[in-house]
PDB file of C-alpha atoms in Angstrom:
ATOM      1  CA  UNK W 171      -6.748   0.188  -9.241  1.00 95.00           C
ATOM      2  CA  UNK W 172      -4.605  -1.662 -11.589  1.00 97.00           C
ATOM      3  CA  UNK W 173      -6.055  -4.740 -13.370  1.00 98.00           C
ATOM      4  CA  UNK W 174      -3.480  -7.118 -14.507  1.00 98.00           C
ATOM      5  CA  UNK W 175      -5.204  -9.965 -17.192  1.00 98.00           C
ATOM      6  CA  UNK W 176      -3.131 -13.050 -18.214  1.00 98.00           C
ATOM      7  CA  UNK W 177      -3.289 -15.034 -20.599  1.00 97.00           C
ATOM      8  CA  UNK W 178      -3.913 -18.422 -21.524  1.00 97.00           C
ATOM      9  CA  UNK W 179      -5.344 -19.869 -18.053  1.00 98.00           C
ATOM     10  CA  UNK W 180      -2.956 -23.009 -18.629  1.00 98.00           C
ATOM     11  CA  UNK W 181      -0.733 -23.917 -20.718  1.00 98.00           C
ATOM     12  CA  UNK W 182       0.593 -27.126 -22.262  1.00 97.00           C
ATOM     13  CA  UNK W 183       4.221 -27.429 -22.741  1.00 97.00           C
ATOM     14  CA  UNK W 184       5.687 -30.735 -23.809  1.00 96.00           C
ATOM     15  CA  UNK W 185       9.390 -31.196 -21.903  1.00 96.00           C
ATOM     16  CA  UNK W 186      12.375 -29.062 -23.589  1.00 96.00           C
ATOM     17  CA  UNK W 187       9.326 -26.966 -25.552  1.00 97.00           C
ATOM     18  CA  UNK W 188       9.393 -23.172 -25.056  1.00 97.00           C
ATOM     19  CA  UNK W 189       6.417 -21.646 -23.347  1.00 98.00           C
ATOM     20  CA  UNK W 190       5.286 -18.416 -23.479  1.00 98.00           C
ATOM     21  CA  UNK W 191       2.989 -16.060 -21.340  1.00 98.00           C
ATOM     22  CA  UNK W 192       1.258 -12.812 -21.592  1.00 98.00           C
ATOM     23  CA  UNK W 193       0.382  -9.876 -19.586  1.00 98.00           C
ATOM     24  CA  UNK W 194      -1.518  -6.771 -19.504  1.00 98.00           C
ATOM     25  CA  UNK W 195      -2.811  -4.111 -17.344  1.00 98.00           C
ATOM     26  CA  UNK W 196      -5.204  -1.555 -16.814  1.00 98.00           C
ATOM     27  CA  UNK W 197      -3.096   1.036 -16.750  1.00 98.00           C
ATOM     28  CA  UNK W 198       1.244   1.977 -17.739  1.00 98.00           C
ATOM     29  CA  UNK W 199       3.656   0.070 -15.489  1.00 98.00           C
ATOM     30  CA  UNK W 200       6.064   3.047 -17.093  1.00 97.00           C
ATOM     31  CA  UNK W 201       7.635   4.635 -13.994  1.00 95.00           C
ATOM     32  CA  UNK W 202       9.128   7.829 -14.641  1.00 94.00           C
ATOM     33  CA  UNK W 203      12.484   6.414 -13.661  1.00 93.00           C
ATOM     34  CA  UNK W 204      12.074   4.276 -16.903  1.00 95.00           C
ATOM     35  CA  UNK W 205      12.084   0.714 -15.189  1.00 96.00           C
ATOM     36  CA  UNK W 206       8.067  -0.966 -15.774  1.00 98.00           C
ATOM     37  CA  UNK W 207       6.696  -2.075 -12.134  1.00 98.00           C
ATOM     38  CA  UNK W 208       5.919  -6.138 -12.932  1.00 98.00           C
ATOM     39  CA  UNK W 209       6.876  -9.222 -11.349  1.00 98.00           C
ATOM     40  CA  UNK W 210       6.465 -12.524 -12.769  1.00 98.00           C
ATOM     41  CA  UNK W 211       5.872 -14.821 -10.072  1.00 98.00           C
ATOM     42  CA  UNK W 212       6.542 -18.683  -9.598  1.00 98.00           C
ATOM     43  CA  UNK W 213       4.255 -21.692  -7.895  1.00 98.00           C
ATOM     44  CA  UNK W 214       4.965 -24.729  -7.659  1.00 98.00           C
ATOM     45  CA  UNK W 215       2.437 -27.604  -6.119  1.00 95.00           C
ATOM     46  CA  UNK W 216       2.658 -26.669  -2.442  1.00 96.00           C
ATOM     47  CA  UNK W 217       4.665 -24.164  -2.583  1.00 98.00           C
ATOM     48  CA  UNK W 218       5.190 -20.706  -1.697  1.00 98.00           C
ATOM     49  CA  UNK W 219       5.779 -18.104  -4.366  1.00 98.00           C
ATOM     50  CA  UNK W 220       9.299 -17.457  -6.047  1.00 98.00           C
ATOM     51  CA  UNK W 221       9.875 -14.597  -7.614  1.00 98.00           C
ATOM     52  CA  UNK W 222      10.936 -14.796 -11.244  1.00 98.00           C
ATOM     53  CA  UNK W 223      11.267 -11.967 -12.533  1.00 98.00           C
ATOM     54  CA  UNK W 224      11.080  -7.636 -10.669  1.00 98.00           C
ATOM     55  CA  UNK W 225      11.310  -4.680 -13.290  1.00 98.00           C
ATOM     56  CA  UNK W 226       9.682  -6.980 -16.122  1.00 97.00           C
ATOM     57  CA  UNK W 227      13.264  -7.469 -16.706  1.00 98.00           C
ATOM     58  CA  UNK W 228      15.202  -8.343 -14.518  1.00 98.00           C
ATOM     59  CA  UNK W 229      16.552 -11.748 -12.759  1.00 98.00           C
ATOM     60  CA  UNK W 230      16.327 -12.430  -9.569  1.00 98.00           C
ATOM     61  CA  UNK W 231      19.491 -14.179  -7.891  1.00 96.00           C
ATOM     62  CA  UNK W 232      19.350 -17.856  -8.522  1.00 96.00           C
ATOM     63  CA  UNK W 233      16.888 -18.169 -11.477  1.00 98.00           C
ATOM     64  CA  UNK W 234      18.020 -20.026 -14.496  1.00 97.00           C
ATOM     65  CA  UNK W 235      18.448 -18.043 -18.199  1.00 97.00           C
ATOM     66  CA  UNK W 236      16.279 -20.457 -19.618  1.00 98.00           C
ATOM     67  CA  UNK W 237      12.917 -16.942 -18.592  1.00 98.00           C
ATOM     68  CA  UNK W 238      13.648 -14.125 -19.491  1.00 98.00           C
ATOM     69  CA  UNK W 239      11.078 -11.267 -18.871  1.00 98.00           C
ATOM     70  CA  UNK W 240       9.767  -9.074 -21.245  1.00 98.00           C
ATOM     71  CA  UNK W 241       7.671  -6.120 -23.262  1.00 98.00           C
ATOM     72  CA  UNK W 242       6.850  -2.982 -21.559  1.00 98.00           C
ATOM     73  CA  UNK W 243       3.849  -0.214 -20.352  1.00 97.00           C
ATOM     74  CA  UNK W 244       0.528  -2.709 -19.817  1.00 98.00           C
ATOM     75  CA  UNK W 245       2.006  -5.369 -21.968  1.00 98.00           C
ATOM     76  CA  UNK W 246       4.707  -8.533 -21.067  1.00 98.00           C
ATOM     77  CA  UNK W 247       5.525 -11.208 -21.542  1.00 98.00           C
ATOM     78  CA  UNK W 248       7.968 -13.673 -19.413  1.00 98.00           C
ATOM     79  CA  UNK W 249       9.360 -16.397 -21.886  1.00 98.00           C
ATOM     80  CA  UNK W 250      10.677 -19.995 -21.039  1.00 98.00           C
ATOM     81  CA  UNK W 251      12.902 -21.205 -23.537  1.00 98.00           C
ATOM     82  CA  UNK W 252      12.982 -24.306 -23.181  1.00 97.00           C
ATOM     83  CA  UNK W 253      11.130 -26.204 -20.275  1.00 97.00           C
ATOM     84  CA  UNK W 254      12.193 -28.562 -17.334  1.00 97.00           C
ATOM     85  CA  UNK W 255       9.838 -31.194 -15.446  1.00 95.00           C
ATOM     86  CA  UNK W 256      11.171 -27.311 -12.166  1.00 96.00           C
ATOM     87  CA  UNK W 257       9.037 -25.519 -13.912  1.00 97.00           C
ATOM     88  CA  UNK W 258       5.720 -26.804 -13.905  1.00 97.00           C
ATOM     89  CA  UNK W 259       3.331 -25.092 -11.902  1.00 98.00           C
ATOM     90  CA  UNK W 260       1.274 -21.808 -11.582  1.00 98.00           C
ATOM     91  CA  UNK W 261       2.584 -18.242 -12.994  1.00 98.00           C
ATOM     92  CA  UNK W 262       1.008 -15.264 -11.395  1.00 98.00           C
ATOM     93  CA  UNK W 263       2.351 -11.248 -13.115  1.00 98.00           C
ATOM     94  CA  UNK W 264       1.806  -9.024 -10.684  1.00 98.00           C
ATOM     95  CA  UNK W 265       2.456  -4.597 -10.982  1.00 98.00           C
ATOM     96  CA  UNK W 266       4.487  -2.991  -7.838  1.00 97.00           C
ATOM     97  CA  UNK W 267       3.414   0.370  -9.171  1.00 96.00           C
ATOM     98  CA  UNK W 268       0.735   1.844  -6.952  1.00 94.00           C
ATOM     99  CA  UNK W 269      -0.254   0.663  -4.118  1.00 93.00           C
ATOM    100  CA  UNK W 270      -2.063  -2.065  -3.334  1.00 95.00           C
ATOM    101  CA  UNK W 271       0.854  -3.925  -5.530  1.00 97.00           C
ATOM    102  CA  UNK W 272      -2.206  -6.513  -8.654  1.00 98.00           C
ATOM    103  CA  UNK W 273      -1.884 -10.234  -9.304  1.00 98.00           C
ATOM    104  CA  UNK W 274      -2.582 -11.421 -12.922  1.00 98.00           C
ATOM    105  CA  UNK W 275      -5.029 -14.336 -12.632  1.00 98.00           C
ATOM    106  CA  UNK W 276      -2.410 -17.157 -13.146  1.00 98.00           C
ATOM    107  CA  UNK W 277      -1.484 -19.429 -15.262  1.00 98.00           C
ATOM    108  CA  UNK W 278      -1.277 -23.502 -14.531  1.00 98.00           C
ATOM    109  CA  UNK W 279       2.037 -24.994 -16.705  1.00 98.00           C
ATOM    110  CA  UNK W 280       0.715 -27.979 -17.211  1.00 96.00           C
ATOM    111  CA  UNK W 281       2.710 -31.038 -18.828  1.00 92.00           C
ATOM    112  CA  UNK W 282       1.246 -31.941 -22.093  1.00 91.00           C
TER     113      UNK W 282
ATOM    114  CA  UNK P 186      20.479 -16.124   4.585  1.00 96.00           C
ATOM    115  CA  UNK P 187      17.107 -14.038   3.999  1.00 97.00           C
ATOM    116  CA  UNK P 188      14.377 -15.921   5.867  1.00 98.00           C
ATOM    117  CA  UNK P 189      10.694 -15.490   6.648  1.00 98.00           C
ATOM    118  CA  UNK P 190       9.327 -17.510   9.116  1.00 98.00           C
ATOM    119  CA  UNK P 191       5.978 -18.303   9.861  1.00 98.00           C
ATOM    120  CA  UNK P 192       3.516 -19.905  12.383  1.00 98.00           C
ATOM    121  CA  UNK P 193       1.716 -23.088  12.549  1.00 98.00           C
ATOM    122  CA  UNK P 194      -1.826 -23.203  11.319  1.00 98.00           C
ATOM    123  CA  UNK P 195      -5.177 -22.070  13.388  1.00 98.00           C
ATOM    124  CA  UNK P 196      -8.530 -24.151  13.678  1.00 98.00           C
ATOM    125  CA  UNK P 197     -11.341 -21.297  14.130  1.00 98.00           C
ATOM    126  CA  UNK P 198     -14.152 -21.328  14.848  1.00 98.00           C
ATOM    127  CA  UNK P 199     -15.608 -18.461  13.097  1.00 98.00           C
ATOM    128  CA  UNK P 200     -16.507 -14.755  15.571  1.00 98.00           C
ATOM    129  CA  UNK P 201     -13.231 -15.686  17.390  1.00 98.00           C
ATOM    130  CA  UNK P 202      -9.914 -13.905  16.729  1.00 98.00           C
ATOM    131  CA  UNK P 203      -6.304 -14.892  15.935  1.00 98.00           C
ATOM    132  CA  UNK P 204      -3.327 -13.291  15.349  1.00 98.00           C
ATOM    133  CA  UNK P 205      -0.206 -15.114  13.472  1.00 98.00           C
ATOM    134  CA  UNK P 206       2.874 -14.191  12.930  1.00 97.00           C
ATOM    135  CA  UNK P 207       6.323 -13.710  10.172  1.00 97.00           C
ATOM    136  CA  UNK P 208       9.806 -13.775  12.317  1.00 97.00           C
ATOM    137  CA  UNK P 209      12.510 -12.195   9.765  1.00 96.00           C
ATOM    138  CA  UNK P 210      16.186 -13.326  10.252  1.00 96.00           C
ATOM    139  CA  UNK P 211      19.007 -13.007   7.636  1.00 96.00           C
ATOM    140  CA  UNK P 212      18.523  -9.614   7.434  1.00 96.00           C
ATOM    141  CA  UNK P 213      18.010  -5.783   8.772  1.00 93.00           C
ATOM    142  CA  UNK P 214      14.005  -5.811  10.068  1.00 92.00           C
ATOM    143  CA  UNK P 215      13.231  -2.474   9.357  1.00 88.00           C
ATOM    144  CA  UNK P 216      15.298  -2.276   5.869  1.00 91.00           C
ATOM    145  CA  UNK P 217      11.867  -3.840   4.045  1.00 93.00           C
ATOM    146  CA  UNK P 218       8.298  -3.555   4.269  1.00 93.00           C
ATOM    147  CA  UNK P 219       6.097  -7.020   5.237  1.00 96.00           C
ATOM    148  CA  UNK P 220       3.864  -8.288   3.156  1.00 97.00           C
ATOM    149  CA  UNK P 221       0.636 -11.028   4.134  1.00 98.00           C
ATOM    150  CA  UNK P 222      -0.735 -12.351   0.984  1.00 98.00           C
ATOM    151  CA  UNK P 223      -4.056 -14.304   0.792  1.00 98.00           C
ATOM    152  CA  UNK P 224      -3.907 -18.036  -0.602  1.00 98.00           C
ATOM    153  CA  UNK P 225      -8.080 -19.098  -0.391  1.00 98.00           C
ATOM    154  CA  UNK P 226      -8.740 -23.031  -1.789  1.00 97.00           C
ATOM    155  CA  UNK P 227      -7.870 -23.308  -5.242  1.00 96.00           C
ATOM    156  CA  UNK P 228      -7.569 -19.643  -6.180  1.00 98.00           C
ATOM    157  CA  UNK P 229      -4.979 -17.042  -6.695  1.00 98.00           C
ATOM    158  CA  UNK P 230      -2.531 -14.164  -5.137  1.00 98.00           C
ATOM    159  CA  UNK P 231      -4.553 -11.380  -3.509  1.00 98.00           C
ATOM    160  CA  UNK P 232      -2.127  -8.037  -1.450  1.00 98.00           C
ATOM    161  CA  UNK P 233      -4.193  -7.853   1.881  1.00 97.00           C
ATOM    162  CA  UNK P 234      -1.544  -4.999   2.811  1.00 96.00           C
ATOM    163  CA  UNK P 235       2.086  -4.023   4.660  1.00 94.00           C
ATOM    164  CA  UNK P 236       3.589  -2.682   7.200  1.00 91.00           C
ATOM    165  CA  UNK P 237       7.432  -0.151   7.546  1.00 87.00           C
ATOM    166  CA  UNK P 238       9.341  -1.789  10.658  1.00 79.00           C
ATOM    167  CA  UNK P 239      11.120   1.250  11.140  1.00 73.00           C
ATOM    168  CA  UNK P 240       9.089   2.387  13.619  1.00 60.00           C
ATOM    169  CA  UNK P 241       9.112   5.704  12.662  1.00 57.00           C
ATOM    170  CA  UNK P 242       6.343   7.647  12.878  1.00 57.00           C
ATOM    171  CA  UNK P 243       5.108   9.617  10.082  1.00 56.00           C
ATOM    172  CA  UNK P 244       2.353   8.680   7.898  1.00 54.00           C
ATOM    173  CA  UNK P 245       4.696   7.474   5.200  1.00 56.00           C
ATOM    174  CA  UNK P 246       4.977   4.889   8.119  1.00 58.00           C
ATOM    175  CA  UNK P 247       1.274   3.945   8.331  1.00 74.00           C
ATOM    176  CA  UNK P 248       0.495   0.258   7.751  1.00 85.00           C
ATOM    177  CA  UNK P 249      -0.388   0.679   4.447  1.00 88.00           C
ATOM    178  CA  UNK P 250      -4.411  -2.431   3.227  1.00 93.00           C
ATOM    179  CA  UNK P 251      -5.634  -3.733  -0.146  1.00 94.00           C
ATOM    180  CA  UNK P 252      -9.230  -1.602   0.362  1.00 94.00           C
ATOM    181  CA  UNK P 253     -10.609  -5.656   0.023  1.00 95.00           C
ATOM    182  CA  UNK P 254      -9.135  -5.408   2.892  1.00 95.00           C
ATOM    183  CA  UNK P 255      -9.341  -2.558   5.279  1.00 94.00           C
ATOM    184  CA  UNK P 256     -11.113  -3.018   7.742  1.00 93.00           C
ATOM    185  CA  UNK P 257     -10.555  -6.532   8.745  1.00 95.00           C
ATOM    186  CA  UNK P 258      -7.533  -6.972   9.406  1.00 96.00           C
ATOM    187  CA  UNK P 259      -4.531  -4.846  11.120  1.00 94.00           C
ATOM    188  CA  UNK P 260      -0.781  -5.636  10.058  1.00 94.00           C
ATOM    189  CA  UNK P 261       2.099  -4.378  12.744  1.00 91.00           C
ATOM    190  CA  UNK P 262       5.333  -5.674  13.406  1.00 91.00           C
ATOM    191  CA  UNK P 263       7.920  -4.823  16.514  1.00 90.00           C
ATOM    192  CA  UNK P 264      10.994  -4.237  15.923  1.00 89.00           C
ATOM    193  CA  UNK P 265      12.354  -5.187  18.809  1.00 90.00           C
ATOM    194  CA  UNK P 266      11.826  -9.563  17.987  1.00 92.00           C
ATOM    195  CA  UNK P 267      11.625  -9.204  13.855  1.00 93.00           C
ATOM    196  CA  UNK P 268       7.833 -10.080  13.579  1.00 94.00           C
ATOM    197  CA  UNK P 269       6.264  -9.545  11.369  1.00 95.00           C
ATOM    198  CA  UNK P 270       1.968  -9.810  12.878  1.00 96.00           C
ATOM    199  CA  UNK P 271      -1.908 -10.189  11.284  1.00 97.00           C
ATOM    200  CA  UNK P 272      -4.632 -10.511  13.053  1.00 97.00           C
ATOM    201  CA  UNK P 273      -8.307 -10.336  13.143  1.00 98.00           C
ATOM    202  CA  UNK P 274     -10.764  -9.238  16.106  1.00 97.00           C
ATOM    203  CA  UNK P 275     -13.944 -11.678  14.649  1.00 97.00           C
ATOM    204  CA  UNK P 276     -13.118 -14.234  12.405  1.00 98.00           C
ATOM    205  CA  UNK P 277     -15.764 -15.888   9.638  1.00 97.00           C
ATOM    206  CA  UNK P 278     -15.709 -18.467   7.369  1.00 98.00           C
ATOM    207  CA  UNK P 279     -14.633 -16.985   4.032  1.00 97.00           C
ATOM    208  CA  UNK P 280     -10.865 -15.826   5.918  1.00 98.00           C
ATOM    209  CA  UNK P 281     -10.008 -19.139   5.455  1.00 98.00           C
ATOM    210  CA  UNK P 282      -7.259 -19.592   2.860  1.00 98.00           C
ATOM    211  CA  UNK P 283      -3.278 -20.051   3.553  1.00 98.00           C
ATOM    212  CA  UNK P 284      -1.495 -16.577   4.513  1.00 98.00           C
ATOM    213  CA  UNK P 285       2.133 -15.597   3.059  1.00 98.00           C
ATOM    214  CA  UNK P 286       4.083 -13.487   4.848  1.00 98.00           C
ATOM    215  CA  UNK P 287       6.811 -12.709   2.118  1.00 98.00           C
ATOM    216  CA  UNK P 288      10.033  -9.262   2.173  1.00 97.00           C
ATOM    217  CA  UNK P 289       8.226  -6.183   0.179  1.00 95.00           C
ATOM    218  CA  UNK P 290      10.616  -4.073  -1.560  1.00 92.00           C
ATOM    219  CA  UNK P 291       9.053  -3.079  -4.140  1.00 91.00           C
ATOM    220  CA  UNK P 292       8.663  -6.690  -5.950  1.00 96.00           C
ATOM    221  CA  UNK P 293       8.597  -9.330  -3.184  1.00 97.00           C
ATOM    222  CA  UNK P 294      11.752 -10.826  -2.906  1.00 97.00           C
ATOM    223  CA  UNK P 295      11.502 -13.647   0.167  1.00 98.00           C
ATOM    224  CA  UNK P 296       7.761 -15.604   1.240  1.00 98.00           C
ATOM    225  CA  UNK P 297       7.212 -17.592   4.182  1.00 98.00           C
ATOM    226  CA  UNK P 298       6.931 -20.856   3.963  1.00 98.00           C
ATOM    227  CA  UNK P 299       2.378 -19.791   4.662  1.00 98.00           C
ATOM    228  CA  UNK P 300      -0.034 -19.954   7.618  1.00 98.00           C
ATOM    229  CA  UNK P 301      -3.016 -22.433   7.874  1.00 98.00           C
ATOM    230  CA  UNK P 302      -5.880 -21.126   8.234  1.00 98.00           C
ATOM    231  CA  UNK P 303      -9.727 -23.030   9.150  1.00 98.00           C
ATOM    232  CA  UNK P 304     -12.618 -21.204  10.845  1.00 98.00           C
ATOM    233  CA  UNK P 305     -15.530 -23.787  10.511  1.00 97.00           C
ATOM    234  CA  UNK P 306     -17.928 -24.103  12.601  1.00 95.00           C
TER     235      UNK P 306
END
């Protein structure tokens, strides 16, 4: 199965400042269709995870444009242009190319 | 509005059986797989498996499992009531976790509220 590795695992951020999370996969997630099968999720404290980004860079419905996903192949990045109070929680990347889908360890974004 | 509503919290003893449910609404149930995801206390997310609710009898529609969970849980679906199930025949203390169902279209775009399962003697 594909191994997903996130960094950092903890990210203290001052509200209003930018944030960036890295996700690397053990195999390329680029499909012959030209899509990267990499998703990003946010789990706020006490809540279910929610989809933020799919296919590497497409924002899910209702996701603010301060969130952006980039990368291709095995290296991906989630960027938040200005972190707001509602953005704190644990971020996970997940590869959706192969069964079983596999998640990264999670990155906890917390108030600095 | 797409909704996945899961059954309530459970407290069980080791060796007992259990089935939890996930009822979908707001979309055509048979158009998407339903996946189950485990979150052990203080830990990350683990995909357990998925069911294709089309009810067609092809190899592609059989439930799919992560190797980590194959043989320990059973995933099924009932298209007549838009519901997916996750079941255990013999629980272990290590099954203590929150279990989420999610609509699976490649990504997991809608999630249930989670079912907390506690297994303790």
